[in-house]
Amino acid sequence: MFFNAEGKTVTIGKTDMDYVVFGQGQQPFVILPGLSDGLKTVRGQATILASYYKQLARDFRIYIFSRKNDLEIGYTTREMSSDQYTAMEELGIDNAYVMGVSQGGMIAQYLAIDYPDVVEKLVIGVSVARQNQTIQSVVSNWRYMAERNDYKSLIVDTMEKTFTEKHLRKYRLWYPIISRIGKPRSFHRFLIQAEACMSHDAYGELDRIECPTLVIGGDSDNVVGRNSSEEMAERIKDSILVVYEGLGHGAYEETKDFNLQVERFLLKPSLESANALV
C-alpha cells in the first residue's frame, strides 16, 4: 500500500468513525475533510488519499477522519469536534497538527477552541467562521437537491461552484459519468452535515485560538464567500493568511502550492511571515 496506507475505524460511543492512516513521520497530522464526507466517508480511499498527500506523508503520520457513521439530527460542528477529540483520545493522539478543509475547517476551529492542548498547529483551508449570504444560498440549494434525491444536479453544482473555469473545462466532459458514480443509498448523512454548515458560528470565539494558525483560501470562493479567510485571520491572533488570487473553493486542488504552503507552515512555522496574496 502507498505509504503503508490503511483504512480503519475507531469506536465513538455506540457507533464508530472511519479513518485512514499513512505516512513516514512521527508527528501526528490530523486532516478533516469537507461536506463531501456526507456523501462518502474515507472508507476504501486509503491509497487515493495517501497519493494525494504524498508530499506531506514524508514528514508526518497522517490521519484523515470522517465524521462518525451514525449521525443524529441536529448534530453540530461543535459536537463533531467533541467526537473528533474522543477519536483522537482513543488513538492516543494527544498533540497533533490539525488541518480542516471547508466544513472540516469549521470543526477544526472548535477543536482548537475547546481542546487547545491537543492542537499544536492549525490550518484552516477554504472555510468560514460564521454565516454569510453566499454559504447560506449555496448549501441551501445543495440541501434542496439532496432532499429530492437529485444526485446529478448536486454533483454538477458542487463542481461548478468549487472550481474555476479553467479547471472546469477538464471536468465537464466527465459530468455524465461522475454524476452516476458514488450516489449514496441515502442522503440522510449529507443533510445533517449540510445543516451543521448552515448553523456554524465560531466567529465570536476565534480569539480563543492560541496555537500557530495558517488560514488559506481563494479570493473568488463561491461556496463560503469571498472574504471568509480574511475575516478569520483578523480574529485569530498572530495567524498567517495566504489568499490565492483568482482561485475559489477548489484552491486546495487547483494549485500544488496549497500543500507546499501547508508543509512550509508545519515544518517551519514562523509567525513573522507576511500575509500573502498569491
Short mmCIF file of C-alpha atoms in Angstrom, two decimals:
data_model
loop_
_atom_site.label_atom_id
_atom_site.label_comp_id
_atom_site.label_asym_id
_atom_site.label_seq_id
_atom_site.Cartn_x
_atom_site.Cartn_y
_atom_site.Cartn_z
CA MET A 1 0.00 0.00 0.00
CA PHE A 2 1.13 3.55 -0.75
CA PHE A 3 2.99 4.87 2.34
CA ASN A 4 1.54 1.84 4.16
CA ALA A 5 -1.90 3.45 3.93
CA GLU A 6 -4.60 1.66 5.90
CA GLY A 7 -8.30 2.16 6.38
CA LYS A 8 -9.51 1.68 9.94
CA THR A 9 -12.31 2.51 12.38
CA VAL A 10 -12.35 3.89 15.90
CA THR A 11 -15.20 3.50 18.40
CA ILE A 12 -17.20 6.64 19.25
CA GLY A 13 -19.84 5.85 21.88
CA LYS A 14 -22.36 3.46 20.32
CA THR A 15 -21.04 3.95 16.79
CA ASP A 16 -17.68 4.22 15.06
CA MET A 17 -15.72 6.53 12.79
CA ASP A 18 -13.84 5.68 9.60
CA TYR A 19 -10.31 6.96 9.21
CA VAL A 20 -7.25 6.46 7.03
CA VAL A 21 -3.70 6.47 8.36
CA PHE A 22 -0.39 6.62 6.49
CA GLY A 23 2.95 8.41 6.37
CA GLN A 24 6.57 8.00 7.35
CA GLY A 25 6.87 10.70 10.02
CA GLN A 26 6.29 10.59 13.77
CA GLN A 27 4.36 13.85 14.22
CA PRO A 28 0.58 13.22 14.01
CA PHE A 29 -1.16 15.34 11.39
CA VAL A 30 -4.96 15.15 11.53
CA ILE A 31 -6.92 16.14 8.40
CA LEU A 32 -10.67 16.76 8.44
CA PRO A 33 -12.41 16.77 5.03
CA GLY A 34 -15.38 18.87 3.94
CA LEU A 35 -19.07 18.33 3.31
CA SER A 36 -18.38 15.67 0.68
CA ASP A 37 -17.93 13.37 3.66
CA GLY A 38 -21.72 13.42 3.86
CA LEU A 39 -21.85 11.54 0.55
CA LYS A 40 -18.93 9.17 1.05
CA THR A 41 -16.64 8.53 4.01
CA VAL A 42 -12.91 7.81 3.70
CA ARG A 43 -13.58 4.07 3.79
CA GLY A 44 -11.92 2.42 0.79
CA GLN A 45 -9.94 5.54 -0.13
CA ALA A 46 -6.66 4.88 1.68
CA THR A 47 -4.45 4.61 -1.41
CA ILE A 48 -6.08 7.58 -3.18
CA LEU A 49 -5.69 9.84 -0.16
CA ALA A 50 -2.12 8.75 0.51
CA SER A 51 -1.25 9.52 -3.10
CA TYR A 52 -2.85 12.97 -2.91
CA TYR A 53 -0.97 13.86 0.29
CA LYS A 54 2.28 12.09 -0.63
CA GLN A 55 4.24 15.34 -0.31
CA LEU A 56 3.22 15.63 3.35
CA ALA A 57 3.42 11.90 4.07
CA ARG A 58 7.20 12.02 4.04
CA ASP A 59 7.31 14.13 7.20
CA PHE A 60 4.14 13.30 9.13
CA ARG A 61 1.96 10.45 10.33
CA ILE A 62 -1.28 11.47 8.66
CA TYR A 63 -4.76 10.63 9.94
CA ILE A 64 -7.75 11.56 7.76
CA PHE A 65 -11.03 11.22 9.64
CA SER A 66 -14.63 11.06 8.50
CA ARG A 67 -17.47 12.08 10.80
CA LYS A 68 -18.86 9.21 12.86
CA ASN A 69 -21.04 6.73 10.99
CA ASP A 70 -24.32 7.27 12.84
CA LEU A 71 -25.26 10.95 12.87
CA GLU A 72 -28.13 12.28 14.91
CA ILE A 73 -30.43 15.02 13.62
CA GLY A 74 -29.24 18.41 14.84
CA TYR A 75 -25.61 17.29 15.05
CA THR A 76 -23.48 20.46 15.11
CA THR A 77 -19.93 21.30 14.09
CA ARG A 78 -19.09 21.77 17.77
CA GLU A 79 -20.38 18.29 18.56
CA MET A 80 -18.37 16.98 15.62
CA SER A 81 -15.25 18.48 17.19
CA SER A 82 -16.10 16.81 20.51
CA ASP A 83 -16.36 13.44 18.79
CA GLN A 84 -13.14 14.15 16.92
CA TYR A 85 -11.42 14.78 20.24
CA THR A 86 -12.77 11.46 21.54
CA ALA A 87 -11.44 9.66 18.47
CA MET A 88 -8.01 11.21 18.95
CA GLU A 89 -8.03 10.21 22.63
CA GLU A 90 -8.93 6.64 21.70
CA LEU A 91 -5.99 6.51 19.30
CA GLY A 92 -3.54 8.11 21.72
CA ILE A 93 -3.16 11.29 19.65
CA ASP A 94 -2.64 13.85 22.38
CA ASN A 95 -0.75 16.55 20.48
CA ALA A 96 -1.31 16.99 16.75
CA TYR A 97 -1.10 19.31 13.83
CA VAL A 98 -4.67 19.73 12.54
CA MET A 99 -5.96 20.82 9.13
CA GLY A 100 -9.62 21.25 8.32
CA VAL A 101 -10.83 21.87 4.76
CA SER A 102 -14.21 23.57 4.20
CA GLN A 103 -16.59 22.03 6.78
CA GLY A 104 -13.54 20.30 8.22
CA GLY A 105 -12.19 23.79 8.90
CA MET A 106 -15.31 24.60 10.90
CA ILE A 107 -14.77 21.51 13.04
CA ALA A 108 -11.07 22.32 13.40
CA GLN A 109 -11.94 25.78 14.73
CA TYR A 110 -13.90 24.30 17.61
CA LEU A 111 -11.26 21.63 18.20
CA ALA A 112 -8.67 24.37 18.75
CA ILE A 113 -11.07 26.45 20.85
CA ASP A 114 -12.41 23.72 23.13
CA TYR A 115 -9.42 21.35 23.27
CA PRO A 116 -6.35 23.59 22.90
CA ASP A 117 -3.97 21.06 24.46
CA VAL A 118 -4.37 18.60 21.56
CA VAL A 119 -3.89 21.11 18.72
CA GLU A 120 -0.28 22.20 18.39
CA LYS A 121 -0.66 23.87 14.99
CA LEU A 122 -3.79 24.63 13.00
CA VAL A 123 -4.53 25.03 9.29
CA ILE A 124 -7.96 26.29 8.21
CA GLY A 125 -8.48 25.85 4.48
CA VAL A 126 -11.24 27.36 2.28
CA SER A 127 -13.56 27.62 5.26
CA VAL A 128 -15.69 30.13 7.13
CA ALA A 129 -16.26 31.15 10.76
CA ARG A 130 -19.83 32.41 10.52
CA GLN A 131 -22.75 32.59 8.17
CA ASN A 132 -22.96 34.84 5.14
CA GLN A 133 -25.33 35.10 2.21
CA THR A 134 -23.10 33.00 -0.07
CA ILE A 135 -22.81 29.90 2.09
CA GLN A 136 -26.46 30.07 3.09
CA SER A 137 -27.58 30.21 -0.53
CA VAL A 138 -25.19 27.54 -1.83
CA VAL A 139 -25.67 24.95 0.91
CA SER A 140 -29.43 25.57 0.97
CA ASN A 141 -29.56 24.70 -2.74
CA TRP A 142 -27.47 21.58 -2.19
CA ARG A 143 -29.79 20.52 0.60
CA TYR A 144 -32.79 21.06 -1.70
CA MET A 145 -31.22 18.81 -4.35
CA ALA A 146 -30.38 16.12 -1.79
CA GLU A 147 -33.89 16.16 -0.38
CA ARG A 148 -35.18 15.45 -3.89
CA ASN A 149 -32.66 12.66 -4.48
CA ASP A 150 -31.18 14.68 -7.35
CA TYR A 151 -27.60 13.45 -7.16
CA LYS A 152 -26.67 14.61 -10.66
CA SER A 153 -27.63 18.23 -10.02
CA LEU A 154 -25.89 18.14 -6.64
CA ILE A 155 -22.61 16.89 -8.09
CA VAL A 156 -22.65 19.24 -11.08
CA ASP A 157 -23.49 22.30 -8.98
CA THR A 158 -20.80 21.39 -6.47
CA MET A 159 -18.21 21.21 -9.24
CA GLU A 160 -19.37 24.45 -10.85
CA LYS A 161 -19.28 26.32 -7.54
CA THR A 162 -15.94 24.86 -6.44
CA PHE A 163 -13.61 25.18 -9.42
CA THR A 164 -12.50 27.90 -11.81
CA GLU A 165 -13.50 27.94 -15.46
CA LYS A 166 -10.05 26.74 -16.50
CA HIS A 167 -10.31 23.68 -14.28
CA LEU A 168 -13.94 23.02 -15.19
CA ARG A 169 -13.10 22.65 -18.87
CA LYS A 170 -11.33 19.40 -17.94
CA TYR A 171 -14.17 18.14 -15.74
CA ARG A 172 -17.30 18.94 -17.73
CA LEU A 173 -16.68 16.18 -20.24
CA TRP A 174 -16.88 13.73 -17.36
CA TYR A 175 -20.12 15.02 -15.81
CA PRO A 176 -22.28 12.21 -17.30
CA ILE A 177 -20.00 9.62 -15.66
CA ILE A 178 -19.24 11.47 -12.41
CA SER A 179 -22.92 12.08 -11.77
CA ARG A 180 -23.69 8.35 -11.95
CA ILE A 181 -20.87 7.13 -9.69
CA GLY A 182 -20.91 7.16 -5.92
CA LYS A 183 -24.54 8.02 -5.28
CA PRO A 184 -25.26 7.22 -1.61
CA ARG A 185 -28.10 4.92 -0.64
CA SER A 186 -29.48 7.73 1.49
CA PHE A 187 -28.82 11.47 1.74
CA HIS A 188 -29.54 11.43 5.49
CA ARG A 189 -25.87 11.85 6.40
CA PHE A 190 -25.33 14.65 3.88
CA LEU A 191 -28.41 16.55 5.02
CA ILE A 192 -27.33 16.50 8.66
CA GLN A 193 -23.87 17.76 7.77
CA ALA A 194 -25.29 20.42 5.45
CA GLU A 195 -27.50 21.70 8.27
CA ALA A 196 -24.45 21.86 10.53
CA CYS A 197 -22.66 24.01 7.93
CA MET A 198 -25.61 26.38 7.82
CA SER A 199 -25.68 26.86 11.59
CA HIS A 200 -21.93 27.11 12.20
CA ASP A 201 -20.84 30.26 14.05
CA ALA A 202 -17.49 30.24 15.83
CA TYR A 203 -16.59 33.81 14.88
CA GLY A 204 -17.03 35.28 18.36
CA GLU A 205 -14.68 32.65 19.84
CA LEU A 206 -11.86 32.67 17.31
CA ASP A 207 -9.79 34.90 19.58
CA ARG A 208 -9.54 31.92 21.95
CA ILE A 209 -7.35 30.07 19.44
CA GLU A 210 -3.82 30.27 20.82
CA CYS A 211 -1.83 27.87 18.62
CA PRO A 212 0.06 28.95 15.48
CA THR A 213 -2.53 29.13 12.71
CA LEU A 214 -2.46 29.27 8.93
CA VAL A 215 -5.61 30.48 7.20
CA ILE A 216 -5.57 29.68 3.50
CA GLY A 217 -8.14 30.20 0.77
CA GLY A 218 -9.05 31.82 -2.54
CA ASP A 219 -10.25 35.35 -3.21
CA SER A 220 -13.04 34.09 -5.51
CA ASP A 221 -14.69 31.48 -3.30
CA ASN A 222 -18.26 30.90 -4.47
CA VAL A 223 -19.08 28.44 -1.68
CA VAL A 224 -18.09 30.10 1.61
CA GLY A 225 -17.81 33.70 0.40
CA ARG A 226 -15.02 35.81 -0.96
CA ASN A 227 -13.66 37.36 2.24
CA SER A 228 -14.11 34.47 4.64
CA SER A 229 -10.38 33.72 5.01
CA GLU A 230 -9.53 37.35 5.70
CA GLU A 231 -12.31 37.55 8.28
CA MET A 232 -10.98 34.52 10.16
CA ALA A 233 -7.38 35.69 10.08
CA GLU A 234 -8.36 39.05 11.54
CA ARG A 235 -9.86 37.31 14.57
CA ILE A 236 -7.13 34.70 15.20
CA LYS A 237 -4.16 36.22 16.98
CA ASP A 238 -0.88 36.22 15.02
CA SER A 239 -2.31 33.98 12.31
CA ILE A 240 -0.76 33.75 8.86
CA LEU A 241 -3.05 34.41 5.91
CA VAL A 242 -2.50 33.10 2.38
CA VAL A 243 -5.07 34.02 -0.27
CA TYR A 244 -4.87 32.78 -3.87
CA GLU A 245 -5.83 35.39 -6.42
CA GLY A 246 -8.37 34.15 -8.94
CA LEU A 247 -8.99 30.82 -7.19
CA GLY A 248 -12.02 29.73 -5.24
CA HIS A 249 -13.18 26.86 -3.06
CA GLY A 250 -11.12 24.35 -5.05
CA ALA A 251 -7.82 26.13 -4.37
CA TYR A 252 -6.64 23.09 -2.40
CA GLU A 253 -6.81 21.04 -5.61
CA GLU A 254 -6.15 23.60 -8.34
CA THR A 255 -2.71 24.64 -7.13
CA LYS A 256 0.16 22.46 -5.92
CA ASP A 257 1.26 25.46 -3.91
CA PHE A 258 -1.57 24.81 -1.42
CA ASN A 259 0.14 21.75 0.05
CA LEU A 260 3.51 23.50 -0.23
CA GLN A 261 2.21 26.35 1.91
CA VAL A 262 0.84 23.86 4.43
CA GLU A 263 4.11 21.93 4.52
CA ARG A 264 6.17 25.10 4.94
CA PHE A 265 3.97 26.29 7.79
CA LEU A 266 4.01 22.98 9.63
CA LEU A 267 7.74 22.37 9.27
CA LYS A 268 8.90 25.94 9.87
CA PRO A 269 6.05 27.90 11.44
CA SER A 270 7.18 31.50 11.57
CA LEU A 271 4.72 33.98 12.98
CA GLU A 272 6.84 36.70 11.39
CA SER A 273 5.84 35.52 7.91
CA ALA A 274 3.96 38.15 5.97
CA ASN A 275 0.40 37.55 4.93
CA ALA A 276 0.29 36.94 1.21
CA LEU A 277 -1.90 37.25 -1.84
CA VAL A 278 -0.57 34.53 -4.13
#
